[in-house]
Amino acid sequence: MVPAVDPDEYLTSTPQRRTVKVKTYSDYASSNILDRHIINNSRAFKLHNSQTNQYKNSFFVETLVLLNHLDDSVVRKQTVESFKQALPDHF
């Protein structure tokens, strides 16, 4: 009953920008205002602006943020198994 979403409308590639690493502390949970805009790989996706918190905090957007944070060496893996094996090193 829900119409299909055109993937080209929401999954658009974005050019790689400079790599930004968020500073973390072992005894303090910190977040950076730029956290959603960090792009660490050449296969990153553009995040579209939204007015609603439902979209901003949705699984779809959070997944794209996590994918954009991965290093290029992880994203460029040739097989699903090698991608899965490289993931624990980054989380």
Short mmCIF file of C-alpha atoms in Angstrom, two decimals:
data_model
loop_
_atom_site.label_atom_id
_atom_site.label_comp_id
_atom_site.label_asym_id
_atom_site.label_seq_id
_atom_site.Cartn_x
_atom_site.Cartn_y
_atom_site.Cartn_z
CA MET A 1 0.00 0.00 0.00
CA VAL A 2 3.04 2.26 0.22
CA PRO A 3 4.37 3.51 -3.12
CA ALA A 4 7.91 2.54 -4.05
CA VAL A 5 10.55 5.16 -3.35
CA ASP A 6 12.78 6.15 -6.23
CA PRO A 7 16.33 5.29 -5.04
CA ASP A 8 17.85 8.01 -7.25
CA GLU A 9 15.91 10.61 -5.28
CA TYR A 10 17.36 9.64 -1.89
CA LEU A 11 20.60 7.78 -2.64
CA THR A 12 22.71 10.35 -4.43
CA SER A 13 26.48 10.16 -4.27
CA THR A 14 28.47 13.06 -2.94
CA PRO A 15 32.08 13.93 -3.71
CA GLN A 16 34.65 13.10 -1.05
CA ARG A 17 35.62 15.97 1.17
CA ARG A 18 38.33 16.27 3.73
CA THR A 19 38.45 13.62 6.41
CA VAL A 20 37.28 14.80 9.82
CA LYS A 21 37.84 12.78 12.97
CA VAL A 22 35.70 13.57 15.98
CA LYS A 23 37.65 13.83 19.22
CA THR A 24 36.53 11.26 21.78
CA TYR A 25 37.26 10.93 25.46
CA SER A 26 37.24 7.70 27.44
CA ASP A 27 35.43 9.23 30.42
CA TYR A 28 33.06 11.57 28.59
CA ALA A 29 30.45 11.03 25.89
CA SER A 30 30.78 13.83 23.39
CA SER A 31 29.14 14.54 20.07
CA ASN A 32 30.12 16.96 17.37
CA ILE A 33 27.65 19.20 15.56
CA LEU A 34 29.29 18.13 12.28
CA ASP A 35 28.87 14.43 13.04
CA ARG A 36 26.11 13.96 10.45
CA HIS A 37 28.20 15.62 7.73
CA ILE A 38 31.45 13.70 8.08
CA ILE A 39 32.44 11.83 4.93
CA ASN A 40 35.39 9.45 5.15
CA ASN A 41 35.05 7.47 1.93
CA SER A 42 34.62 7.87 -1.80
CA ARG A 43 31.26 6.06 -1.88
CA ALA A 44 29.44 8.39 0.49
CA PHE A 45 25.81 9.42 0.12
CA LYS A 46 24.34 12.89 0.40
CA LEU A 47 22.01 13.49 3.34
CA HIS A 48 18.97 15.54 2.41
CA ASN A 49 17.75 18.24 4.78
CA SER A 50 14.55 17.63 6.64
CA GLN A 51 12.17 19.59 8.81
CA THR A 52 10.93 16.63 10.85
CA ASN A 53 12.61 14.75 13.67
CA GLN A 54 11.05 11.50 12.45
CA TYR A 55 13.12 11.63 9.27
CA LYS A 56 16.29 12.94 10.95
CA ASN A 57 16.24 10.09 13.47
CA SER A 58 15.02 7.39 11.11
CA PHE A 59 16.86 4.14 10.45
CA PHE A 60 17.48 5.21 6.85
CA VAL A 61 19.30 8.44 7.77
CA GLU A 62 21.24 6.90 10.67
CA THR A 63 22.44 4.10 8.38
CA LEU A 64 23.69 6.60 5.80
CA VAL A 65 25.55 8.53 8.52
CA LEU A 66 27.25 5.32 9.67
CA LEU A 67 28.15 4.35 6.10
CA ASN A 68 29.62 7.79 5.45
CA HIS A 69 31.80 7.46 8.56
CA LEU A 70 33.46 4.24 7.37
CA ASP A 71 36.97 4.45 5.97
CA ASP A 72 37.52 3.98 2.27
CA SER A 73 39.40 0.73 2.89
CA VAL A 74 36.25 -0.82 4.44
CA VAL A 75 33.79 0.46 1.84
CA ARG A 76 35.91 -0.75 -1.07
CA LYS A 77 35.95 -4.42 0.03
CA GLN A 78 35.23 -6.80 -2.83
CA THR A 79 33.02 -9.30 -1.00
CA VAL A 80 30.34 -9.12 1.67
CA GLU A 81 32.36 -11.42 3.92
CA SER A 82 35.46 -9.23 3.79
CA PHE A 83 33.26 -6.18 4.46
CA LYS A 84 31.76 -7.88 7.52
CA GLN A 85 35.21 -8.83 8.81
CA ALA A 86 36.46 -5.23 8.46
CA LEU A 87 33.51 -3.70 10.35
CA PRO A 88 34.48 -4.65 13.95
CA ASP A 89 37.72 -2.70 13.54
CA HIS A 90 35.73 0.54 13.21
CA PHE A 91 33.06 0.15 15.90
#
